[in-house]
XYZ file of C-alpha atoms in Angstrom:
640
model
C 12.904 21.935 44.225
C 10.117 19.599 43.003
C 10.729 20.281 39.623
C 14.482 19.925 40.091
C 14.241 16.664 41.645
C 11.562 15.130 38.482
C 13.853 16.326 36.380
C 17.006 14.541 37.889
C 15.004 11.897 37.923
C 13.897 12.042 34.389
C 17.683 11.664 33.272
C 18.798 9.304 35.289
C 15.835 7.288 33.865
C 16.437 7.897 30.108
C 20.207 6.298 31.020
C 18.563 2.870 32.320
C 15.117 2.515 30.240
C 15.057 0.461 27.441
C 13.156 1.591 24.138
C 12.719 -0.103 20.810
C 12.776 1.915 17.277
C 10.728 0.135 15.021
C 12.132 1.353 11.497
C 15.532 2.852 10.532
C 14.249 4.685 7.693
C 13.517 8.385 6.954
C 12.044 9.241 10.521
C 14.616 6.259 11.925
C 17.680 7.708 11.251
C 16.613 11.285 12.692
C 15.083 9.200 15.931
C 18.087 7.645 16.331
C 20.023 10.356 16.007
C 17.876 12.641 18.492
C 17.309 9.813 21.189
C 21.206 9.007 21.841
C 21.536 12.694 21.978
C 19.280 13.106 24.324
C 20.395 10.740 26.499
C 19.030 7.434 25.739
C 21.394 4.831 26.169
C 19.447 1.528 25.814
C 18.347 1.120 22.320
C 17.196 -1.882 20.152
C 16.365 -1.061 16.534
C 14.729 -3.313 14.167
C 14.532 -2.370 10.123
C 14.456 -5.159 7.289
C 15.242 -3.129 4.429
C 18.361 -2.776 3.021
C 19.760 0.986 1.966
C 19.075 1.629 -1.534
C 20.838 4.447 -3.501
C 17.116 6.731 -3.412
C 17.770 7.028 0.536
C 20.675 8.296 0.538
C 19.262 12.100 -0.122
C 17.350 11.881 3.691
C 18.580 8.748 5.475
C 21.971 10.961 6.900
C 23.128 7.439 8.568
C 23.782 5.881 5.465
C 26.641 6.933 2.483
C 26.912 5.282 -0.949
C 29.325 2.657 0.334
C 26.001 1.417 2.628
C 24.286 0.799 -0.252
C 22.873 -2.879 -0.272
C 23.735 -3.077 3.817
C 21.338 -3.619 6.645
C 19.717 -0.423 7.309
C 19.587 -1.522 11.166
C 23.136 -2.438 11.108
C 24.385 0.974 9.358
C 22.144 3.107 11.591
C 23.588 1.529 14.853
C 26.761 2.177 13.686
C 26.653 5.290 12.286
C 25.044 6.300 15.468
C 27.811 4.811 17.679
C 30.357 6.610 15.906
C 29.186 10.216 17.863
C 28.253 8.611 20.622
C 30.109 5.805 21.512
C 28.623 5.249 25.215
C 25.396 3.672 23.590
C 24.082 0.191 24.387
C 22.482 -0.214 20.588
C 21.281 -3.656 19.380
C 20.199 -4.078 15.801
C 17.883 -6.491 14.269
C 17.504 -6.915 10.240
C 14.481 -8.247 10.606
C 10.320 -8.451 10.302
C 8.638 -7.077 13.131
C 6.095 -9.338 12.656
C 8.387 -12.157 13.332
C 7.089 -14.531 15.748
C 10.267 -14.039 17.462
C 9.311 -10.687 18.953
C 6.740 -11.596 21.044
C 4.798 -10.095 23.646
C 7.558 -11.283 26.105
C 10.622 -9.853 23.912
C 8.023 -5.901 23.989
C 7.519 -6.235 27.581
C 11.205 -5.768 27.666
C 10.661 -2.142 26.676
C 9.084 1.029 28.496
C 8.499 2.248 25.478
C 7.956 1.508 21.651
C 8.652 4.414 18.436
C 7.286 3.449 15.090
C 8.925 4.856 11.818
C 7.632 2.622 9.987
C 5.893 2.457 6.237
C 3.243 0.223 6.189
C -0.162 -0.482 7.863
C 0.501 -4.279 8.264
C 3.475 -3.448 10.462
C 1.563 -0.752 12.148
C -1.295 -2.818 13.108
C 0.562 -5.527 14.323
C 2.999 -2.987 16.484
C -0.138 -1.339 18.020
C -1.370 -5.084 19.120
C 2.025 -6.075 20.761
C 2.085 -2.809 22.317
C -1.905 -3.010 23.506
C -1.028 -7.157 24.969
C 2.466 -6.084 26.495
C 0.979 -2.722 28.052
C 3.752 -0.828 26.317
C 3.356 2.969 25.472
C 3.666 3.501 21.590
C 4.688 6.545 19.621
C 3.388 5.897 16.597
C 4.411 8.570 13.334
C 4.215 9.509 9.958
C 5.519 11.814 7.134
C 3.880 12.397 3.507
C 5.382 15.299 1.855
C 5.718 18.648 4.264
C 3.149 16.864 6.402
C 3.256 15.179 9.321
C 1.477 13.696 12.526
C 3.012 12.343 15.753
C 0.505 10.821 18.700
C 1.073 8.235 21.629
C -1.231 5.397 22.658
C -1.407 4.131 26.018
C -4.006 0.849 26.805
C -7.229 1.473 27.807
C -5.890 5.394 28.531
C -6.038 6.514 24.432
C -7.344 5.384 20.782
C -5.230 2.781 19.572
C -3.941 3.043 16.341
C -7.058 0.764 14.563
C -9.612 2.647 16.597
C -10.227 4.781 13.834
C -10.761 3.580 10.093
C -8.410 4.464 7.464
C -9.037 4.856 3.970
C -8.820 2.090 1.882
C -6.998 1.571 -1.056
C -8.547 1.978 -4.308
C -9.279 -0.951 -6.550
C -9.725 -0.771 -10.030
C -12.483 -2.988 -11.834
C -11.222 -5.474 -14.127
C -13.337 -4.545 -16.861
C -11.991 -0.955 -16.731
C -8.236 -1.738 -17.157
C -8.766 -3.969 -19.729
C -11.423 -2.475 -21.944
C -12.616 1.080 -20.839
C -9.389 3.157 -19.118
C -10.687 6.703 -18.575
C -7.682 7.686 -16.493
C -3.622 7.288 -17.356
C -3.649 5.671 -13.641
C -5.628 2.636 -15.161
C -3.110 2.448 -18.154
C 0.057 2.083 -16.468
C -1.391 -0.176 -13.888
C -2.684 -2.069 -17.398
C 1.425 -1.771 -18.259
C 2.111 -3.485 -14.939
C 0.161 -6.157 -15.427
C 1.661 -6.968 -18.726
C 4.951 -6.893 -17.339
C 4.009 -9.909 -15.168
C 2.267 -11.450 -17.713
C 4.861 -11.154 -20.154
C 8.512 -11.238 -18.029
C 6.943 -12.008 -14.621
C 4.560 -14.556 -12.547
C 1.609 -14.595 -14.363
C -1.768 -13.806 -12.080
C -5.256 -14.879 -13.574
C -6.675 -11.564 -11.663
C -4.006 -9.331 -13.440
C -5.056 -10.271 -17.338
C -4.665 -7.507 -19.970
C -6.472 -9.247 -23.038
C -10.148 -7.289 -23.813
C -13.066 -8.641 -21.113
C -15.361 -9.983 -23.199
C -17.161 -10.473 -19.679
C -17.804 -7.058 -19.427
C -21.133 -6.795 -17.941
C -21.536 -3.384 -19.982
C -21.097 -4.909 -23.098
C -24.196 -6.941 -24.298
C -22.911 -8.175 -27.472
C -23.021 -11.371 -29.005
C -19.045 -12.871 -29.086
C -20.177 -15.070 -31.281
C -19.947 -12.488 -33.656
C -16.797 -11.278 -32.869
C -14.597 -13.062 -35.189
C -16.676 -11.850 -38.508
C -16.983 -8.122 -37.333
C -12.998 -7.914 -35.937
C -11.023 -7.306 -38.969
C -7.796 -8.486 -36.570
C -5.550 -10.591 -37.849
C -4.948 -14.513 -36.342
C -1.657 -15.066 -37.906
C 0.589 -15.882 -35.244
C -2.101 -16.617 -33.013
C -2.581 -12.598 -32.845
C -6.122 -12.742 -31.167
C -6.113 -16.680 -30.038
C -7.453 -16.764 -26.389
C -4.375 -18.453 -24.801
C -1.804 -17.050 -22.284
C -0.434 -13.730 -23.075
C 2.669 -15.609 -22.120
C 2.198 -18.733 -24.243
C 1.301 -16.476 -26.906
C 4.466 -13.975 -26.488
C 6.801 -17.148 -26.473
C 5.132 -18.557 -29.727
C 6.482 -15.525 -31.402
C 9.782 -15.192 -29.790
C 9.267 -12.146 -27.638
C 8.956 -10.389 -31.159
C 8.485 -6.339 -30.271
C 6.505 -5.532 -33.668
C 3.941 -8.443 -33.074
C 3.615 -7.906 -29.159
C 2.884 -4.021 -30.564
C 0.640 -4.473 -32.990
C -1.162 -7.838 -30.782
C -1.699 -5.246 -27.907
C -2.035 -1.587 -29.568
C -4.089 -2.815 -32.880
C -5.553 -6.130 -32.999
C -6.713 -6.168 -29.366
C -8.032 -2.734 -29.723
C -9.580 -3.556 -32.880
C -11.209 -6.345 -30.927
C -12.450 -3.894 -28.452
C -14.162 -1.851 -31.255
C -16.458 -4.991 -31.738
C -17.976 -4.252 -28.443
C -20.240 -1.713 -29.801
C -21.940 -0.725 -26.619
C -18.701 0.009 -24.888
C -18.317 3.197 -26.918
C -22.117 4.615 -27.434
C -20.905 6.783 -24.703
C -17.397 7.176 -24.991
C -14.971 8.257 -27.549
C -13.808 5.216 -29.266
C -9.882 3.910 -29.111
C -7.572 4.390 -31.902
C -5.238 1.209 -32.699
C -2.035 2.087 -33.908
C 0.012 -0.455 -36.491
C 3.239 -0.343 -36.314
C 4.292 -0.174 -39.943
C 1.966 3.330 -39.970
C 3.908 4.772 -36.876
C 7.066 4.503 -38.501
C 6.267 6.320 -41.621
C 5.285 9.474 -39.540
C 7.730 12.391 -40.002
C 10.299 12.384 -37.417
C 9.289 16.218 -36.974
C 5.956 14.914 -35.380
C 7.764 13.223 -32.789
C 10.230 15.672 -31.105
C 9.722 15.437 -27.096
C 7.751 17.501 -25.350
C 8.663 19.832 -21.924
C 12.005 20.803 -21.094
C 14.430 19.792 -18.274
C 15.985 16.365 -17.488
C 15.154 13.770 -19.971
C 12.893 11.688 -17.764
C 10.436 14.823 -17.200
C 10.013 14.921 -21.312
C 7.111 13.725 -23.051
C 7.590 11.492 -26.092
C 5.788 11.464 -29.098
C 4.065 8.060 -29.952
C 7.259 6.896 -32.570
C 9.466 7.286 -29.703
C 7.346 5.546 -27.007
C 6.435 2.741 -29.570
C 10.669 2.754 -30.508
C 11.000 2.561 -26.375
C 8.991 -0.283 -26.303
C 10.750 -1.841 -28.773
C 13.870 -1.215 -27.180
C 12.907 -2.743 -23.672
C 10.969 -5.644 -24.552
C 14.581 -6.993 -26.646
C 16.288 -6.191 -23.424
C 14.040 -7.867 -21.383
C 13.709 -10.885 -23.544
C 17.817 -11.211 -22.801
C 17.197 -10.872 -19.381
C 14.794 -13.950 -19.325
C 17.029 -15.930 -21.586
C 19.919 -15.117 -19.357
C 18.202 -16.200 -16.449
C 17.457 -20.217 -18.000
C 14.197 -21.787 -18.670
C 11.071 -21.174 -16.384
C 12.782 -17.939 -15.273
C 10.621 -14.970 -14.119
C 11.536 -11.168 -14.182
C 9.812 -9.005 -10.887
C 9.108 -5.415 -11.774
C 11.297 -2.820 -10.050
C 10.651 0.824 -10.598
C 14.103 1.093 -10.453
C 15.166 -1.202 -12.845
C 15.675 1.289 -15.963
C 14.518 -1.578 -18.279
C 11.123 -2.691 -16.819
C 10.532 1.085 -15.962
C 10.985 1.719 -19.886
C 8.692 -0.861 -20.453
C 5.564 0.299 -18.380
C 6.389 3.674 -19.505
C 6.220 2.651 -22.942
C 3.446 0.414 -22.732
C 1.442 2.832 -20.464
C 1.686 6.301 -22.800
C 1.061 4.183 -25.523
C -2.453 3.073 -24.253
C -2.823 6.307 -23.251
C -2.562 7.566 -27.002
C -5.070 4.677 -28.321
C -7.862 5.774 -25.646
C -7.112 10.000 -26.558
C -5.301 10.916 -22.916
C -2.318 13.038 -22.434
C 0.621 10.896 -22.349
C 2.837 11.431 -19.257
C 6.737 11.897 -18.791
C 8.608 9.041 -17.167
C 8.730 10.403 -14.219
C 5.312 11.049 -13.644
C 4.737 7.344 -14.556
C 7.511 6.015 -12.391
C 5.678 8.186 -9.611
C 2.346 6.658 -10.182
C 3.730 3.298 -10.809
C 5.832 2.987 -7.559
C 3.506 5.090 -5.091
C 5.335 7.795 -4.485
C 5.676 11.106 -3.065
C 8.633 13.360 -2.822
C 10.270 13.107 0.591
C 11.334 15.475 2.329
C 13.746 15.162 5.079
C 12.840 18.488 7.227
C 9.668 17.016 7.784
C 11.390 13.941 9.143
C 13.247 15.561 11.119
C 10.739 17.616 12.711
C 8.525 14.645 13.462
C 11.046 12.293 15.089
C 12.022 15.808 17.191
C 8.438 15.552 18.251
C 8.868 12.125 19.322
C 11.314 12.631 21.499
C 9.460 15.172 23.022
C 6.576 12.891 23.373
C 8.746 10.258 24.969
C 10.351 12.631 27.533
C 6.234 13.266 28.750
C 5.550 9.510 28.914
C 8.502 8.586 30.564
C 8.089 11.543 32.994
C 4.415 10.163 34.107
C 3.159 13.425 32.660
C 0.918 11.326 30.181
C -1.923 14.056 31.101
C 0.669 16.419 28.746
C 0.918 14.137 25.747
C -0.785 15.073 22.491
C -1.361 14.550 18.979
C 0.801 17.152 17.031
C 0.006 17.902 13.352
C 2.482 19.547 11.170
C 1.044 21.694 8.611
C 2.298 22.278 5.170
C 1.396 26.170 5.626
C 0.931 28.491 8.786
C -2.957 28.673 9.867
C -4.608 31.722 11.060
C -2.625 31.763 14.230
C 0.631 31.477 12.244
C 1.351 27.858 14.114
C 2.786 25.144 11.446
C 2.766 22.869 14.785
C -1.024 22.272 15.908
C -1.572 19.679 19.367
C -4.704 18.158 19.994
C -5.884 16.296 22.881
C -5.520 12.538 22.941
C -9.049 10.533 22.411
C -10.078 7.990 24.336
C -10.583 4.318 23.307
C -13.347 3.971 20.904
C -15.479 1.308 22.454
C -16.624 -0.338 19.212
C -13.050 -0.737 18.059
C -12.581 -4.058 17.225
C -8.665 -4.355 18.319
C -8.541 -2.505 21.464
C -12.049 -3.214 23.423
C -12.331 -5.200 26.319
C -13.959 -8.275 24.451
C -13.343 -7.729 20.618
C -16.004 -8.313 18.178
C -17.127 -7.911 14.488
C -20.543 -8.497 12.336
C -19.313 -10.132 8.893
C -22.130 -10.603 5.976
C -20.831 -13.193 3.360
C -22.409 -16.494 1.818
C -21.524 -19.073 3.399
C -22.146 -21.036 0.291
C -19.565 -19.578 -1.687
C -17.432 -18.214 0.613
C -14.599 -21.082 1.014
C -12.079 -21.309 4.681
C -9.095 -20.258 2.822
C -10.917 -16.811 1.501
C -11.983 -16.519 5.512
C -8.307 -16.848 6.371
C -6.483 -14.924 3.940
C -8.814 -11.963 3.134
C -10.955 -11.444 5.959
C -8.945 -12.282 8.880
C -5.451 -11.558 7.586
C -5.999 -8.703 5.094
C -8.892 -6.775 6.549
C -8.473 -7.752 10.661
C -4.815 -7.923 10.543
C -4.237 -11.002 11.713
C -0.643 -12.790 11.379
C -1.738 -16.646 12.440
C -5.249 -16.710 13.235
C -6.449 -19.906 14.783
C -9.947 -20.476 14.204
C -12.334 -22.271 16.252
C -16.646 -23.119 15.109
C -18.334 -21.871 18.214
C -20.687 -25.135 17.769
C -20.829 -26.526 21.291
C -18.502 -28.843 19.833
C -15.320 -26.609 19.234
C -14.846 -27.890 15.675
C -10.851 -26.179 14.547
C -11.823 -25.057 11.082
C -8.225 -23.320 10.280
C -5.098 -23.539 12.195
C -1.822 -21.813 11.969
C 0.039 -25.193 12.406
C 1.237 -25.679 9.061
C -0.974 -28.355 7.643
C -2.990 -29.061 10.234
C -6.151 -27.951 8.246
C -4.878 -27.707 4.731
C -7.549 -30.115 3.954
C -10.249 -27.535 4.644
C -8.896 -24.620 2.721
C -11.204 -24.864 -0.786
C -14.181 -26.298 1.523
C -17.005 -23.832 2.026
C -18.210 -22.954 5.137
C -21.083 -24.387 4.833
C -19.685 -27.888 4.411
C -18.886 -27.252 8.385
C -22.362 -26.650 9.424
C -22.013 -22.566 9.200
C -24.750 -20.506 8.418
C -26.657 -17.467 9.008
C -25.748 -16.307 13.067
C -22.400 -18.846 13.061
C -20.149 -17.424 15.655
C -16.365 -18.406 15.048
C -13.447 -17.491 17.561
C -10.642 -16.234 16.203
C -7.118 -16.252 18.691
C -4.103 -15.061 16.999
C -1.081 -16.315 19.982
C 1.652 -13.957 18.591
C -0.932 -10.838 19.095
C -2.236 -12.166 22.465
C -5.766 -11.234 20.513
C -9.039 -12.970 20.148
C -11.443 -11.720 17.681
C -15.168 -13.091 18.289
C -16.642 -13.291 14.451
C -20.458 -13.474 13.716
C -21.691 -14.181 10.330
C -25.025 -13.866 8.506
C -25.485 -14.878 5.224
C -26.638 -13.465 2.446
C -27.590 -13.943 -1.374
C -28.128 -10.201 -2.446
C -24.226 -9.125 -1.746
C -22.872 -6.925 -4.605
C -21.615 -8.625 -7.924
C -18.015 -9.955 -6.553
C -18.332 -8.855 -3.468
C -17.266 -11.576 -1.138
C -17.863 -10.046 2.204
C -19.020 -6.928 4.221
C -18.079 -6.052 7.458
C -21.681 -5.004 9.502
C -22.479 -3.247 12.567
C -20.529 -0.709 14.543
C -16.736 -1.894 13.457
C -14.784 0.883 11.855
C -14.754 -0.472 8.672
C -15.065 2.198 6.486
C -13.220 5.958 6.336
C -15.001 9.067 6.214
C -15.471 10.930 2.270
C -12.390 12.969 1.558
C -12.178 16.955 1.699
C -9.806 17.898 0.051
C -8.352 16.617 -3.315
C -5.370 18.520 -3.621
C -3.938 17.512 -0.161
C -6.317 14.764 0.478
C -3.186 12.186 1.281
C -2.232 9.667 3.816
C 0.367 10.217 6.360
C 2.388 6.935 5.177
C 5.452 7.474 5.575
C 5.997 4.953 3.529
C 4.112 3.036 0.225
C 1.913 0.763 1.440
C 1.073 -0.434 2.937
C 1.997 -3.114 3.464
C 2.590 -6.665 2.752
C 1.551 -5.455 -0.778
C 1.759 -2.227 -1.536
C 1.030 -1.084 -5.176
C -1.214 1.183 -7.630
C -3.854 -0.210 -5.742
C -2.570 -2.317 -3.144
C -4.744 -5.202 -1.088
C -2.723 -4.073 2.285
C -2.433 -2.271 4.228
C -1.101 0.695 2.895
C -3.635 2.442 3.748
C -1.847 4.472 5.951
C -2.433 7.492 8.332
C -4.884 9.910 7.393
C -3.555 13.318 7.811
C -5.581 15.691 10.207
C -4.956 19.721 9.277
C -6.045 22.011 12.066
C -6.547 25.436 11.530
C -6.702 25.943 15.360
C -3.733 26.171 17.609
C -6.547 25.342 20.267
C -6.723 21.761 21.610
C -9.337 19.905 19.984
C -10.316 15.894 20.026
C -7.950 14.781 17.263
C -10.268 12.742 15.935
C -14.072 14.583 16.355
C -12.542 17.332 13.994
C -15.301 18.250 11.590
C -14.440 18.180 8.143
C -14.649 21.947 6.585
C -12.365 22.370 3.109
C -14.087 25.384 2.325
C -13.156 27.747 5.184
C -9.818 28.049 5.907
C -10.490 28.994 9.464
C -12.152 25.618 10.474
C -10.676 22.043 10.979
C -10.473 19.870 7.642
C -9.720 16.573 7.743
C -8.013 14.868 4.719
C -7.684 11.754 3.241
C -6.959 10.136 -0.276
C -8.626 12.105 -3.053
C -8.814 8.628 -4.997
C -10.102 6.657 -1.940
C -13.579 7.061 -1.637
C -14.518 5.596 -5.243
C -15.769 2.089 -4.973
C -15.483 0.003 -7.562
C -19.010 -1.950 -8.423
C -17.539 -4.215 -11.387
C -14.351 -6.919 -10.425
C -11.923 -5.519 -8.478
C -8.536 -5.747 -9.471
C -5.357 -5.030 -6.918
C -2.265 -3.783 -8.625
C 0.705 -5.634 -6.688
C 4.201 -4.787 -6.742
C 7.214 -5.775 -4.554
C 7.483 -3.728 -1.042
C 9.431 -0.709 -1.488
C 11.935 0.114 0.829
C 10.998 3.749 1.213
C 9.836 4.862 4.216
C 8.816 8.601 3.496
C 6.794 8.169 0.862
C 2.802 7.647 0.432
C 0.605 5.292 -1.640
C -0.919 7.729 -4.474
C -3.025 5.658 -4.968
């Protein structure tokens, strides 16, 4: 009778709660989907993505005539259409809209991400931790995925635990010393914005005569290089200003980038005691090779072929005329953004990348494979989607029930483990106390120099990117409560390029940190230092989760993302957040911690726990991040 009466109570309860959906996406549109059928009848959804023509194939809300519509819009409809009884609003909007506040989440009795990026993530977990609001947070990355609820002061939160961080490739390696085709095509990206796009002083493509490995005189250069300087070929200006000065011309951007630079790059003699030397490639020599030579390689579709270098070199032709239209099309001062699915910028990089790839002796890839690399993704597949927003229903039904002793982290597994269980729980954690979101008073150890480090660098890469901050307010704990940055626009502007030191910081400076929208206040010590790795600009000390365990296992060694990255920026090698879940595979339908597992990838009988292959390599000359427009996919993971 007991159990009768919970469970009446239970349904009249999902018919009056309210709960907000945060992403209509791959795991959105199956949430939606299983929530109204379950009985839910009080549903706000928020998405800002518009449907694109690649989700149609999992995202069963939306049809081809959606395409270009709000996904929040379509979903709420679609939805409404089998089962009309629904109270659905739908916002096409940011989360992280100071809009949704803590008031507008304290509206809710309960929050379900499906989202795709760790900047969205980490600001839903800190509404959720200030409004006391149970969260159901998710993920998908290929037949893998993890459900797992966090409750204040009861669980982990979803920054409790560090997540890997996204590779970063040194400057000098992309422009003079790619090893790997990764580094080439993110080289091909950069041209693309150097050439059609916003040009970025961190994204240049021309050899780095800085090179710390070099040790060679430059003075020399011009006498040993036996590159041309007609048409300002090897003049140090702006690939841009140079490309313009010839008229976009395809056979001088070609032999500029694939034989005069590389000939440059053969100056730098103690680049290539150690490595095999690059080949340049002239144009005029390319296209006297017999066509027999250049017949594709593979079979299938057309974009899974490999071309020979006369066809990638006649691609490249081919896309940097079309491009060039584009720009003129679009009037003076215009700029083209890359879009992997824009056929004509994805011809370039391809082009541009395999043709690299050649000159440094690597095995040139098919489009696809560069198209997968380039735009961070993963297949998707919808099963798994719809078996994790199942779970978190299931999940929802426990926490709405009071029976938050039952909840659990659930891992689905790409294969059966010993047990024959594809679905493994594990008990929830509790807080970690040194986590520096969730803990009753949070605070982090930060080692920079204060003498180079300037306010805007403390605001935009330390606060925002690596503490997640949306509008950090920042006040000199000085005894006279000097505001060094505020989040009123132009308040503070005048400090941004000021060093800290020019405020009186130094070595043991505390600063408070209060971001309003977050309801979260981040106490910040510095010490200084001189001896911090060459362009290092800060390290984060102490006990703060700032750095993710070593990867296991290479082969499935990915991030639960559903979605690219992270983030604000997701890319190649994204600044944001995109990081994204780490995947736990448990061999064990027992209930372990879901986050004490013990990393094991040689026995198959023993908990592994997995994380980007790629992740773990830090990169000890300039880093470089490889930026791209967000991607509107939300079941697919950061490769990189």
């Amino acid at each position: 009778m007991i159990k009768l009466v919970k469970q009446t109570n239970l349904a009249d309860s999902l018919s009056s709660c309210r709960v907000l959906v945060v992403g209509a996406g791959g795991i959105g549109c199956e949430l939606l989907k299983n929530l109204v059928l379950t009985g839910f009848k009080n549903i706000e959804v928020i998405d800002l993505d518009t449907i694109d023509v690649s989700n149609l194939n999992r995202q069963f809300l939306f049809q081809k005539k959606h395409v270009g519509k709000s996904k929040a819009q379509v979903a709420k409809e679609s939805v409404l259409r089998f089962c009309p009884s629904a109270n659905i609003t739908a916002y096409h909007d940011s989360i992280m809209n100071p809009d949704y506040n803590v008031e507008f989440f304290r509206n809710f009795q309960l929050v379900m991400n499906a989202l795709d990026n760790r900047a969205a993530r980490n600001h839903v977990n800190r509404m959720c931790l200030a409004a006391d609001i149970p969260l159901i947070e998710s993920g998908t990355a290929g037949y893998l995925g993890q459900v797992t609820v966090i409750k204040k002061g009861q669980t982990e939160c979803y920054e409790c635990q560090p997540k890997p961080t996204q590779k970063t490739f040194p400057g000098c390696t992309i422009r003079n010393t790619p090893s790997e085709p990764i580094h080439c095509i993110v080289w091909a990206k950069y041209l693309f914005n150097q050439l059609f796009g916003e040009e970025d002083a961190d994204q240049e493509v021309s050899p780095d005569t800085a090179d710390p490995e070099v040790a060679w005189n430059p003075a020399d250069a011009a006498a040993r290089a036996t590159a041309s300087n007609k048409d300002g070929d090897i003049k140090r200006v702006s690939t841009k200003e140079w490309a313009r000065s010839t008229g976009y011309d395809p056979v001088k951007l070609f032999n500029k980038l694939f034989k005069d630079d590389i000939m440059y790059l053969l100056t730098m003699d103690k680049l290539w005691k150690k490595r095999k030397a690059p080949l340049p490639l002239d144009w005029t020599e390319i296209h006297q090779l017999e066509s027999s030579q250049e017949e594709a390689f593979g079979t299938g579709l057309k974009d899974q072929q490999v071309l020979g270098v006369q066809g990638y070199a006649q691609l490249f032709h081919r896309s940097v005329e079309t491009l060039r239209s584009q720009l003129i099309e679009k009037g003076e001062g215009a700029e083209l953004v890359w879009d992997k699915d824009d056929p004509p910028a994805m011809d370039f990089v391809t082009a541009a990348a395999n043709l690299r790839m050649n000159v440094f002796s690597m095995n040139m890839k098919s489009r696809f494979d560069v198209k997968s690399m380039a735009g961070n993704i993963i297949p998707a597949i919808a099963t798994t989607n719809a078996v994790i927003a199942g779970l978190i229903v299931l999940e929802a039904l426990k926490t709405l029930n009071s029976d938050f002793d039952q909840c659990r982290t659930i891992f689905l597994n790409k294969q059966p483990n010993p047990r024959k269980k594809l679905l493994v729980p594990c008990a929830l954690d509790p807080p970690n106390p040194n986590c520096y979101v969730c803990a009753s008073k949070p605070e982090v150890t930060v080692k920079l120099n204060v003498h180079k480090t300037i306010v805007q660098a403390l605001q935009d890469k330390i606060l925002k990117e690596k503490f997640g901050m949306v509008a950090p307010d920042v006040q000199i704990e000085d005894g006279k409560g000097t505001i060094l940055i505020s989040s009123e626009e132009g308040e503070t502007e005048a400090n941004n390029n000021k060093f800290l030191s020019d405020f009186g910081i130094r070595n043991g400076s505390r600063l408070q940190a209060d971001d309003f929208l977050q309801d979260y206040t981040l106490l910040v010590n510095l010490i200084h230092s001189e001896e911090l790795e060459k362009d290092v600009e800060f390290e984060v000390v102490g006990d703060a989760p700032d750095k993710a365990p070593a990867p296991s296992v290479p082969e499935e060694g990915k991030n639960i993302a559903n979605g690219n990255k992270d983030s604000a920026q997701p890319s190649t090698s994204s600044k944001a957040a995109a990081e994204d879940d780490d995947v736990l595979i448990v061999d064990s339908d027992e209930e372990p911690s879901s986050s004490t597992m013990e990393a094991s990838p040689e026995s198959s009988n023993r908990k592994r726990k997995h994380h980007d292959a790629d992740t773990d390599a830090t990169a000890s000359k300039r880093k470089r991040l490889d930026q791209q427009p967000a991607d509107d996919d939300e079941d697919i993971i950061a490769l990189d």
